[in-house]
PDB file of C-alpha atoms in Angstrom:
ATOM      1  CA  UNK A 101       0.000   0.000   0.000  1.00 47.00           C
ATOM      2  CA  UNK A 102       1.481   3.704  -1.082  1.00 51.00           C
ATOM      3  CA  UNK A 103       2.105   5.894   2.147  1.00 55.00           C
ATOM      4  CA  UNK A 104       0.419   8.621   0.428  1.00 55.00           C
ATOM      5  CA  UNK A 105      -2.813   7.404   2.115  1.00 58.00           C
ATOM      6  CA  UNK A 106      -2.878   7.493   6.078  1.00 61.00           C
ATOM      7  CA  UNK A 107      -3.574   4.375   7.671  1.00 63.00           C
ATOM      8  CA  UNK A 108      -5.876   6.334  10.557  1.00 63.00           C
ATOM      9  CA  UNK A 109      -9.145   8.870   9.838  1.00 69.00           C
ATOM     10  CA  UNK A 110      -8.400  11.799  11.868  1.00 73.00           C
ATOM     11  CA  UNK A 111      -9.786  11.885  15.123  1.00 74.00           C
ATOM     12  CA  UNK A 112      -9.323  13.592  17.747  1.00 72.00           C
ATOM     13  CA  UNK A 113     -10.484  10.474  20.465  1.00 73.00           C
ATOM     14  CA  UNK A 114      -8.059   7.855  18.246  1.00 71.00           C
ATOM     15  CA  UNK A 115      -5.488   7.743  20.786  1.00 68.00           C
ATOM     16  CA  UNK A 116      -7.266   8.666  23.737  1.00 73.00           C
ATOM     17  CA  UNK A 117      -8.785   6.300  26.502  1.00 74.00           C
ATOM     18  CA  UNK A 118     -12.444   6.598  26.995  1.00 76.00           C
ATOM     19  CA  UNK A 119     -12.160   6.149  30.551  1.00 75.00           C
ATOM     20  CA  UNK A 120     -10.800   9.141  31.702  1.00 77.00           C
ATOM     21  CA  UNK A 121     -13.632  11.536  30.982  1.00 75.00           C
ATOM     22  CA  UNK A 122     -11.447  14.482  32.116  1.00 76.00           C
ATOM     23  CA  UNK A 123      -9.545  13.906  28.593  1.00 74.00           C
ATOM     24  CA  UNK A 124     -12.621  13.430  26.789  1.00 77.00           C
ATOM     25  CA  UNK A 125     -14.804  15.852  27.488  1.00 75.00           C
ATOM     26  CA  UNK A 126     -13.225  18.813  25.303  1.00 73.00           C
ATOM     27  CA  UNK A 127     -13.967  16.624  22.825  1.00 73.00           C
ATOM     28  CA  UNK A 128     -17.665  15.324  23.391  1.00 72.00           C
ATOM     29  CA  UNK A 129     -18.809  18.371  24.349  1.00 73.00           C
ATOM     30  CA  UNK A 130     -17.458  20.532  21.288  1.00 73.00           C
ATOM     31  CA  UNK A 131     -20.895  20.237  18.975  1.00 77.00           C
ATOM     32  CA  UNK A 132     -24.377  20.400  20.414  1.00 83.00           C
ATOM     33  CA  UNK A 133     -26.310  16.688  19.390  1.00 85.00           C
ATOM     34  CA  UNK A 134     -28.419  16.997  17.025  1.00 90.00           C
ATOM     35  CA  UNK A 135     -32.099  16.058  17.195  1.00 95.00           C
ATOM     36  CA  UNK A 136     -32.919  13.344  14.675  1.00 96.00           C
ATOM     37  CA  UNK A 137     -36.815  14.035  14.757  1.00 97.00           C
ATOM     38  CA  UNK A 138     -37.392  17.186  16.137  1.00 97.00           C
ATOM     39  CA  UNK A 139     -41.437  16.983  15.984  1.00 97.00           C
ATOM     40  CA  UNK A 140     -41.938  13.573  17.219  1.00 98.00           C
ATOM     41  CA  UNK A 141     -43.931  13.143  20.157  1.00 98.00           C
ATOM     42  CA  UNK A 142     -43.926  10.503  22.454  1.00 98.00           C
ATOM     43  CA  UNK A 143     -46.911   9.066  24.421  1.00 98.00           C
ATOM     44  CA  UNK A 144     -46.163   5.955  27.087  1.00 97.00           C
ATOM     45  CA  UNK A 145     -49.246   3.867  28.060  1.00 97.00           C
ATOM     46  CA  UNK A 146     -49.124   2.371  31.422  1.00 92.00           C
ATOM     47  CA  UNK A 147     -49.253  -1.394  31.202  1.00 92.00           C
ATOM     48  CA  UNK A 148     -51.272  -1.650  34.872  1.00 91.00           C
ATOM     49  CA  UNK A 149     -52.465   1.672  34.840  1.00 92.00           C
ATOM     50  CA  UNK A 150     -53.827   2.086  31.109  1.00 94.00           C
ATOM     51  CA  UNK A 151     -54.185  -0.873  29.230  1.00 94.00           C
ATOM     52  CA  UNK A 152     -54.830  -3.290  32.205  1.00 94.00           C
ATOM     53  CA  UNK A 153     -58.437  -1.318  32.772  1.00 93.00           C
ATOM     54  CA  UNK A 154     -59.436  -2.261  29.175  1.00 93.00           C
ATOM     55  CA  UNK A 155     -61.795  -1.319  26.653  1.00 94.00           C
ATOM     56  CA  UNK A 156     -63.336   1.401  29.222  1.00 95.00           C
ATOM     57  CA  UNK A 157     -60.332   3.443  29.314  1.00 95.00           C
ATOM     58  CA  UNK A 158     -58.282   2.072  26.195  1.00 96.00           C
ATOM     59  CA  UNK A 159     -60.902   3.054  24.159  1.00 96.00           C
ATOM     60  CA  UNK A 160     -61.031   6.349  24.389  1.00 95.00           C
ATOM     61  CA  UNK A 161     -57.922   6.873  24.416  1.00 96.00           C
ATOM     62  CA  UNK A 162     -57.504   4.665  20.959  1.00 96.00           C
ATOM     63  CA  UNK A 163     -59.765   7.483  19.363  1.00 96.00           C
ATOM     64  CA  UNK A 164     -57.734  10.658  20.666  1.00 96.00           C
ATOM     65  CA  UNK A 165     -54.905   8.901  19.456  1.00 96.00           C
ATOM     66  CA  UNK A 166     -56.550   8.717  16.215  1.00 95.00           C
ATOM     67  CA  UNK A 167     -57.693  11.977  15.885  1.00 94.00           C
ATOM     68  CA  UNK A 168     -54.044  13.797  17.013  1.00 95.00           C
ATOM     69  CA  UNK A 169     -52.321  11.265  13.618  1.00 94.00           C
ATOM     70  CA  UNK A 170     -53.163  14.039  11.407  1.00 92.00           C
ATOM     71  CA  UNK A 171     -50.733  16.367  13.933  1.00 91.00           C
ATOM     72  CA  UNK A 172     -46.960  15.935  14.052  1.00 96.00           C
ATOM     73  CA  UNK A 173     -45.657  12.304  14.677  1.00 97.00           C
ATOM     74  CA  UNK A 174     -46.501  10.108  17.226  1.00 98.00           C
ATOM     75  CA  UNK A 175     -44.423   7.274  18.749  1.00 98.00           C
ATOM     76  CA  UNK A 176     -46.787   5.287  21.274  1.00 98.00           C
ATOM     77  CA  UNK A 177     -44.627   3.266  23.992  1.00 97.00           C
ATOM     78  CA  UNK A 178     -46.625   0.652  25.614  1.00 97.00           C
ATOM     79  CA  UNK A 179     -45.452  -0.581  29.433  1.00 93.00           C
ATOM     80  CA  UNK A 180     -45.781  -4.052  31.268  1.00 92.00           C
ATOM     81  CA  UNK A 181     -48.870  -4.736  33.145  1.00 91.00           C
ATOM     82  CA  UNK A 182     -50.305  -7.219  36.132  1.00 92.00           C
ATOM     83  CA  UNK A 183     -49.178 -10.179  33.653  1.00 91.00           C
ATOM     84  CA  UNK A 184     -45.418  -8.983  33.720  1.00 92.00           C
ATOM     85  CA  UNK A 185     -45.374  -8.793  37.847  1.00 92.00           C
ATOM     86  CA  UNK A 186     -46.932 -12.523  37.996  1.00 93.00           C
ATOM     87  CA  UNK A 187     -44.091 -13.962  35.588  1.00 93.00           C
ATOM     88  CA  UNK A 188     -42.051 -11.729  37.509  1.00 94.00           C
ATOM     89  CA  UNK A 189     -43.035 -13.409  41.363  1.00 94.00           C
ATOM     90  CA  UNK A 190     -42.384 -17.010  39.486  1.00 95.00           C
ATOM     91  CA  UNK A 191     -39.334 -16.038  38.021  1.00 94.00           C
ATOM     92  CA  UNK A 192     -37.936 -15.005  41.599  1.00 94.00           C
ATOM     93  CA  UNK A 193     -39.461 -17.600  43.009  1.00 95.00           C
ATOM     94  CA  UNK A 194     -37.363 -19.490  40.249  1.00 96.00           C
ATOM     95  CA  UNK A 195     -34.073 -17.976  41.514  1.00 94.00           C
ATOM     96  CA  UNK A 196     -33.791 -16.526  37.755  1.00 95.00           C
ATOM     97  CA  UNK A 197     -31.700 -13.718  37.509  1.00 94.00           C
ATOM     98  CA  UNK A 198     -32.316 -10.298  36.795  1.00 94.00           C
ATOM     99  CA  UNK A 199     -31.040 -10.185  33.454  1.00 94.00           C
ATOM    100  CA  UNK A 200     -33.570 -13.390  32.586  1.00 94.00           C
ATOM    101  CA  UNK A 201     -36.359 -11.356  34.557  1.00 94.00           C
ATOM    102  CA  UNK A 202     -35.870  -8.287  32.556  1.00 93.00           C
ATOM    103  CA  UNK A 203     -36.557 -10.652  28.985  1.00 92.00           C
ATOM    104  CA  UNK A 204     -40.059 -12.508  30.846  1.00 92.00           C
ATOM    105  CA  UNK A 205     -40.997  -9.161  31.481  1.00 91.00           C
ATOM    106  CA  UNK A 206     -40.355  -6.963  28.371  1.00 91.00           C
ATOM    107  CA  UNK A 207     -42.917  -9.622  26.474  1.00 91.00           C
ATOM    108  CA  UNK A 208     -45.869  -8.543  28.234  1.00 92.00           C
ATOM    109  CA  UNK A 209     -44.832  -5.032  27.335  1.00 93.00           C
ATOM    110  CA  UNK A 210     -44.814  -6.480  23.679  1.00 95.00           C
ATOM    111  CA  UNK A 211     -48.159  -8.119  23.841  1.00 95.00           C
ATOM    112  CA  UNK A 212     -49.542  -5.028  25.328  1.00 96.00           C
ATOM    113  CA  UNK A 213     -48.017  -3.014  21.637  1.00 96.00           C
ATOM    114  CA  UNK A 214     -49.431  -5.549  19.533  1.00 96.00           C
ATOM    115  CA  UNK A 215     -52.951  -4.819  21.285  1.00 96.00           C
ATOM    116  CA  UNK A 216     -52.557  -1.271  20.481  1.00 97.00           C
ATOM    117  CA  UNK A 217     -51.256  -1.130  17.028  1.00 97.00           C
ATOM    118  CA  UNK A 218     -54.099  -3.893  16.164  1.00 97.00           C
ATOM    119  CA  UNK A 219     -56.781  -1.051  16.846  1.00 97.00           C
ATOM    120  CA  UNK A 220     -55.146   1.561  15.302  1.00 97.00           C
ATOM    121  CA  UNK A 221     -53.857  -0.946  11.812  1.00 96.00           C
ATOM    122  CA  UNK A 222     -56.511   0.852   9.811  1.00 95.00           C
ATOM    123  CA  UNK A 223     -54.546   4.000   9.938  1.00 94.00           C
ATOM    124  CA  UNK A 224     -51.905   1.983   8.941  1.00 95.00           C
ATOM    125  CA  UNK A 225     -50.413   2.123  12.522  1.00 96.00           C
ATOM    126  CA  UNK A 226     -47.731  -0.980  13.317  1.00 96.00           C
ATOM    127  CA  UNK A 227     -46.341  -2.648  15.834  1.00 97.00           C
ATOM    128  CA  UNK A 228     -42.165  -1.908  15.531  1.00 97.00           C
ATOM    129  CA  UNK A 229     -39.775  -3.808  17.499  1.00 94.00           C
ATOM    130  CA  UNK A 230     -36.822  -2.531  19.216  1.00 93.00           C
ATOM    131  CA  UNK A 231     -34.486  -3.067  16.283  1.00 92.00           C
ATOM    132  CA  UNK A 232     -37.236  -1.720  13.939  1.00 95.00           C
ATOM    133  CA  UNK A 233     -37.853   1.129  16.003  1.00 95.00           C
ATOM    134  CA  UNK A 234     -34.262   2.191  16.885  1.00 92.00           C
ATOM    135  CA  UNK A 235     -32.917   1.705  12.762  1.00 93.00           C
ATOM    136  CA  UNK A 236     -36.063   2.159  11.036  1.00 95.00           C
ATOM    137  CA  UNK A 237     -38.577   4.554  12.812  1.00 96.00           C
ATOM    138  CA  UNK A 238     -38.288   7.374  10.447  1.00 97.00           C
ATOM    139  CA  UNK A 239     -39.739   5.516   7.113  1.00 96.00           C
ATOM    140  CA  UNK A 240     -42.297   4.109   9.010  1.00 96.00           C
ATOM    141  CA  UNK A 241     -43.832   7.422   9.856  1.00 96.00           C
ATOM    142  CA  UNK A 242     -43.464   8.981   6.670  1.00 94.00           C
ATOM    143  CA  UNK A 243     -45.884   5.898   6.215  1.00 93.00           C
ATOM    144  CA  UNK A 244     -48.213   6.217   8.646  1.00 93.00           C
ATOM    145  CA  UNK A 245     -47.221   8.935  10.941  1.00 95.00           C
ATOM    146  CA  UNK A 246     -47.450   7.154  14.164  1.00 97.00           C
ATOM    147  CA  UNK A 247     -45.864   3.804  15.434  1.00 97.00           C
ATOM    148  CA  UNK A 248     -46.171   1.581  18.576  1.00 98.00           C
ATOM    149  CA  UNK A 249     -43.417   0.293  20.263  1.00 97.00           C
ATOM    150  CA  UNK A 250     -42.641  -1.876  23.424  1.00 93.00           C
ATOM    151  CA  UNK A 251     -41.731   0.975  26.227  1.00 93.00           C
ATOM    152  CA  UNK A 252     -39.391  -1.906  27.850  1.00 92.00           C
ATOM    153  CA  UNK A 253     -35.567  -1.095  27.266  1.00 92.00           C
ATOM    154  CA  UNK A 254     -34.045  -3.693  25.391  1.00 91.00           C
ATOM    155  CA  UNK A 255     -30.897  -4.723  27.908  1.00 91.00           C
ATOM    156  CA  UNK A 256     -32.797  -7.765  28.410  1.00 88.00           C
ATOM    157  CA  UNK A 257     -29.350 -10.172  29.630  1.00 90.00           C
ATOM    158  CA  UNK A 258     -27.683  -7.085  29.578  1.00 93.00           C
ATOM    159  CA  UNK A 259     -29.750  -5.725  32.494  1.00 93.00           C
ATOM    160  CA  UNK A 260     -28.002  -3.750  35.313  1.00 92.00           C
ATOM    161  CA  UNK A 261     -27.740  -5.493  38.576  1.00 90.00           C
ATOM    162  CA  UNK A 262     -30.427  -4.415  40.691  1.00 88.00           C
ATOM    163  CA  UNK A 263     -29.277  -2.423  43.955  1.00 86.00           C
ATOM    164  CA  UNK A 264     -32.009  -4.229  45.813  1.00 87.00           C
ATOM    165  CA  UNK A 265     -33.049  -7.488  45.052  1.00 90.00           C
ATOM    166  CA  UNK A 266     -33.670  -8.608  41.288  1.00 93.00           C
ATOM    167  CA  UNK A 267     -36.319  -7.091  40.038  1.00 92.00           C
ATOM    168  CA  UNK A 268     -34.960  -5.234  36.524  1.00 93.00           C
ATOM    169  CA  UNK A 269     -34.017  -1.584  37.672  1.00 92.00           C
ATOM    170  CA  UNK A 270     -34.628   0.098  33.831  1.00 94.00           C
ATOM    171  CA  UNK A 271     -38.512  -0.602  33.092  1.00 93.00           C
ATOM    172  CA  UNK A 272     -41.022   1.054  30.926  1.00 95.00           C
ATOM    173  CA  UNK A 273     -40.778   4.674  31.877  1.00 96.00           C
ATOM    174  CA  UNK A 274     -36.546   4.238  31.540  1.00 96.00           C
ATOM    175  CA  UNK A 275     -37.014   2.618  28.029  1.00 96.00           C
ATOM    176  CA  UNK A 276     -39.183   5.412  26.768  1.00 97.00           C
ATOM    177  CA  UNK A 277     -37.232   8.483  28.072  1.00 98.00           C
ATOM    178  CA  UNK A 278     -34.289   7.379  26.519  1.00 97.00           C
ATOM    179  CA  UNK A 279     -35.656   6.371  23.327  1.00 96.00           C
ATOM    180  CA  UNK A 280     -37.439   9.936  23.549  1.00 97.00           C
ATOM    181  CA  UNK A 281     -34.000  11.282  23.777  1.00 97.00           C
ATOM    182  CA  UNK A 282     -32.230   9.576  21.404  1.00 96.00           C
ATOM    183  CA  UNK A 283     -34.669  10.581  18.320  1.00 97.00           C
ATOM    184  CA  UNK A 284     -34.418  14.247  20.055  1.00 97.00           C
ATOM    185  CA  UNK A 285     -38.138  14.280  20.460  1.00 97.00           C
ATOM    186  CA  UNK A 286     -40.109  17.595  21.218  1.00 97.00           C
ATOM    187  CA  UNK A 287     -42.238  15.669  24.148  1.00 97.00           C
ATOM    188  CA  UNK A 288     -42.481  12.915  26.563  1.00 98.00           C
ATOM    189  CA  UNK A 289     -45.791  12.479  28.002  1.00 97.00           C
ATOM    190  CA  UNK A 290     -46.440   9.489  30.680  1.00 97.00           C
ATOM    191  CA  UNK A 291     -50.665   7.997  31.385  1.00 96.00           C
ATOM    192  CA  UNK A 292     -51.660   6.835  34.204  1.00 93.00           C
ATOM    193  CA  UNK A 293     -54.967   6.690  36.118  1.00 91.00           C
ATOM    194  CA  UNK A 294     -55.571   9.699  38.609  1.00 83.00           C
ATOM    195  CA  UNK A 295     -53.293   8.591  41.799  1.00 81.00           C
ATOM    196  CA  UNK A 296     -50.588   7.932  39.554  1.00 82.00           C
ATOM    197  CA  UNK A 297     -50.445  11.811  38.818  1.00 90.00           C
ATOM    198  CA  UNK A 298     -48.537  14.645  41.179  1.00 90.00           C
ATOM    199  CA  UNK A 299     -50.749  17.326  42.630  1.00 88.00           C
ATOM    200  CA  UNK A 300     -48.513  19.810  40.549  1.00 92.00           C
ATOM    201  CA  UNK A 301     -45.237  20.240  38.991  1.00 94.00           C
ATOM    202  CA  UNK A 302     -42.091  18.907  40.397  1.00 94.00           C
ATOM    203  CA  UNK A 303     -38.479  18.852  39.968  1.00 95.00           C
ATOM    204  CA  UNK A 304     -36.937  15.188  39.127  1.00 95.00           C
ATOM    205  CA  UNK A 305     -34.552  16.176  42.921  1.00 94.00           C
ATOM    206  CA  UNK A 306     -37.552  16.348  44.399  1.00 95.00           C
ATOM    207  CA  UNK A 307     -39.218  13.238  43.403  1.00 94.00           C
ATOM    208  CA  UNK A 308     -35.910  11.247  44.091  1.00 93.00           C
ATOM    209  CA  UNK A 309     -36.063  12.793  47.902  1.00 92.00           C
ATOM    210  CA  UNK A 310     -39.852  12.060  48.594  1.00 89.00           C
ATOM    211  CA  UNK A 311     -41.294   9.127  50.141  1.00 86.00           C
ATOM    212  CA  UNK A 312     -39.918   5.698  48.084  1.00 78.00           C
ATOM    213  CA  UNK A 313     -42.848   4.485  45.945  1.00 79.00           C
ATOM    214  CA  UNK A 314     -44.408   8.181  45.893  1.00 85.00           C
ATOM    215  CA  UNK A 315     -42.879   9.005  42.497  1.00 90.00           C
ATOM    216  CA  UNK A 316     -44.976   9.025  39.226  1.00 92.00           C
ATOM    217  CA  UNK A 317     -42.111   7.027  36.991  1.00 94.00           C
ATOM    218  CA  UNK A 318     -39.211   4.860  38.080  1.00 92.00           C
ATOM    219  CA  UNK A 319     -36.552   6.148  40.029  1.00 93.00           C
ATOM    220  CA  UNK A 320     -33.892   4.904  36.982  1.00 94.00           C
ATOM    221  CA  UNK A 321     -36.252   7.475  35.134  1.00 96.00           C
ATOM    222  CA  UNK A 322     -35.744  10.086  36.893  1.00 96.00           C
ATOM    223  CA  UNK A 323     -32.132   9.872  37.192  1.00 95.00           C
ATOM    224  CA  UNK A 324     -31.857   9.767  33.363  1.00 96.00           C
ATOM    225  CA  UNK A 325     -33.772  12.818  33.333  1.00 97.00           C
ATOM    226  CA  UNK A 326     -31.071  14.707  35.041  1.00 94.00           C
ATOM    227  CA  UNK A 327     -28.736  13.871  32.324  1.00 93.00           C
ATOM    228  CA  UNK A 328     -30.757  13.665  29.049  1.00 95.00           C
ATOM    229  CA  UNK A 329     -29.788  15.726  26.115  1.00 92.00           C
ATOM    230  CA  UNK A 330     -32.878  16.688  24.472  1.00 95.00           C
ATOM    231  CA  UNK A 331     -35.873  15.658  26.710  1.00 96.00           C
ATOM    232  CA  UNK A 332     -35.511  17.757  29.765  1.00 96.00           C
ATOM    233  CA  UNK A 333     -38.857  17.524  30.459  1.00 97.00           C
ATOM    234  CA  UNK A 334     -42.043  15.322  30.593  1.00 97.00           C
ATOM    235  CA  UNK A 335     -45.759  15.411  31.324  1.00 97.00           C
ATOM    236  CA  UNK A 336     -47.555  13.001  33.759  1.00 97.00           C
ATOM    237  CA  UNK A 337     -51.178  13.129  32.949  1.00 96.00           C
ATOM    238  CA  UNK A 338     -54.597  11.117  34.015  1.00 95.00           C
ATOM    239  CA  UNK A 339     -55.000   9.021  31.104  1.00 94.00           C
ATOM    240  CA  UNK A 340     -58.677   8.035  32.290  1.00 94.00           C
ATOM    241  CA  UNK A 341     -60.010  10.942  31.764  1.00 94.00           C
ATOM    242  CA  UNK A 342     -61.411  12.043  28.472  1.00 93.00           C
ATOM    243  CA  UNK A 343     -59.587  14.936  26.763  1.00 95.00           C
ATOM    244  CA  UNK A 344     -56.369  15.170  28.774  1.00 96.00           C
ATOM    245  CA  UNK A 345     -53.790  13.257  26.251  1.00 96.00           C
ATOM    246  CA  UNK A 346     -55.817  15.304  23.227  1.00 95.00           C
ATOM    247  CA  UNK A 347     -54.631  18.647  25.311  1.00 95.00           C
ATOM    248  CA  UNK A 348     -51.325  17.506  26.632  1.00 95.00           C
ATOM    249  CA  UNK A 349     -50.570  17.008  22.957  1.00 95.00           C
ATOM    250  CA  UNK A 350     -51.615  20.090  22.007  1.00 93.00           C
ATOM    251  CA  UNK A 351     -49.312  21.905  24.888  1.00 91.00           C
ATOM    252  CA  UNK A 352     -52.157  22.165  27.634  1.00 92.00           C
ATOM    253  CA  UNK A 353     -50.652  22.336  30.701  1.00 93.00           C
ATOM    254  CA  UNK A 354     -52.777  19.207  31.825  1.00 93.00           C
ATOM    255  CA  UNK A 355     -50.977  17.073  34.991  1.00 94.00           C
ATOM    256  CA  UNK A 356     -47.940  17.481  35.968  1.00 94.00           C
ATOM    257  CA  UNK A 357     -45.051  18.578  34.559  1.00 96.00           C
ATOM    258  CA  UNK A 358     -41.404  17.167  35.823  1.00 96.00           C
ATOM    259  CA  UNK A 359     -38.426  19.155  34.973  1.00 96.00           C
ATOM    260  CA  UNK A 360     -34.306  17.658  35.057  1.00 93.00           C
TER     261      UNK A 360
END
C-alpha cells in the first residue's frame, strides 16, 4: 500500500482512553447533538395503569390517538402490566436472575403493543420492534405517521444489577425516556390513572427525595432525566379521563409537569 494514504481517519479520540472523561470531554462536548426528529412526540401507556383497565379506558384513548395522527408524529410506547409482575413473582421464586427477569418481562410489554397497534392498523399504525424502532422509525412514519413500540428497554441479559433485590431496575418509563432522547423528540408524556399523577409540577430532585414508591415514573427514570440531552422535560397526565392526552398534545398544561 502507497504511504500517500494514512492508515488512521483523523480523530481527535483515536489515541485517547475513553475512561478518563477528564480527557474526553473537550472533545464530546465541542458540537451540540443533534435532534434526529425534532417533531416527534412521544406518548407511554401504562401497562397496569392504562391498558390493564381495558376497553373502558383504552378506548377512548384509541380514538384521541386517532384523531391527534393528522398532527406531528406520534411514537406510542406501551409498558408491562399485572401479567409482567406474575411472571415476575415465578421467576424469583425461580431464583432466575435479573437479566432473565428483565426478557419474561419486556414480552408482556410487547403483547400489550401488539394490542394497540391492532386497533389503530386501519390508519396503517404498526407494531415496531426494538431493532425496527431504533434503525427504522423514520420511514415508518413517513408511512403512517405514528408507530407503537414496546416501552421496555431492550438490555434484556444485559440488564443492570439491581441495587435491591432482582427485580430489573430500567422498566417502561426508563425505556421510553431514553428512546425519547435519542430521536431528540419535542415531548415525553407518561398515562396513568388519577393517583398515579402529582398534585402539581415537580423537579426530578424532588421526586428522588420524597417518600420511596411516591414518584410518578421509576426512580432509573428520573435519574436519566437529570442527564438527558434533548428531553428535559415530561408530562404526567390522568390518562382516564377524556380529553387530557388530546390537550397535553396540544401543549395544555394538563398534569404534571417534571423538569431535570
Amino acid at each position: 500500500m502507497s504511504g500517500t494514504y494514512p492508515k488512521d481517519v483523523e480523530s481527535a479520540l483515536a489515541r485517547q482512553t475513553l475512561l478518563d472523561r477528564d480527557r474526553v470531554r473537550p472533545v464530546d462536548q465541542q458540537r451540540p447533538v443533534i435532534r434526529m426528529l425534532p417533531a416527534l412526540r412521544v406518548v407511554v401507556l401504562g401497562g397496569r395503569s392504562i391498558i390493564d383497565r381495558g376497553r373502558d379506558v383504552l378506548l377512548p384513548l384509541v380514538e384521541e390517538i386517532r384523531t391527534a395522527l393528522d398532527g406531528d408524529p406520534l411514537l406510542i410506547c406501551t409498558g408491562a402490566g399485572i401479567r409482567a409482575r406474575h411472571v415476575l413473582g415465578v421467576g424469583m421464586d425461580l431464583g432466575l436472575p435479573t437479566g432473565a427477569l428483565a426478557e419474561l418481562a419486556g414480552r408482556e410489554a410487547e403483547q400489550n403493543g401488539h394490542l394497540v397497534a391492532a386497533l389503530l392498523a386501519d390508519r396503517g399504525v404498526a407494531y415496531l420492534g426494538h431493532d425496527t424502532v431504533a434503525h427504522q422509525l423514520p420511514v415508518h412514519l413517513a408511512a403512517s405517521n405514528a408507530a407503537v413500540t414496546n416501552g421496555y428497554p431492550p438490555f434484556g441479559v444485559h440488564e443492570f444489577p439491581a441495587g435491591t433485590g432482582k427485580i430489573p431496575p430500567h422498566r417502561t418509563d426508563t425505556g421510553a425516556l431514553l428512546l425519547a432522547d435519542a430521536w431528540g423528540a419535542a415531548s415525553l408524556t407518561y398515562l396513568r390513572d388519577g393517583d398515579g399523577v402529582p398534585a402539581a409540577d415537580r423537579t426530578a430532585a424532588e421526586l428522588l427525595a420524597g417518600p420511596a414508591g411516591a414518584a410518578p415514573v421509576d426512580v432509573e427514570a428520573l435519574q436519566t432525566l437529570r442527564r438527558t440531552k434533548h428531553v428535559r422535560s415530561f408530562r404526567v397526565i390522568d390518562g382516564t379521563t377524556p380529553g387530557n392526552l388530546t390537550g397535553a398534545l396540544a401543549g395544555t398544561p394538563v398534569g404534571a409537569l417534571v423538569t431535570a
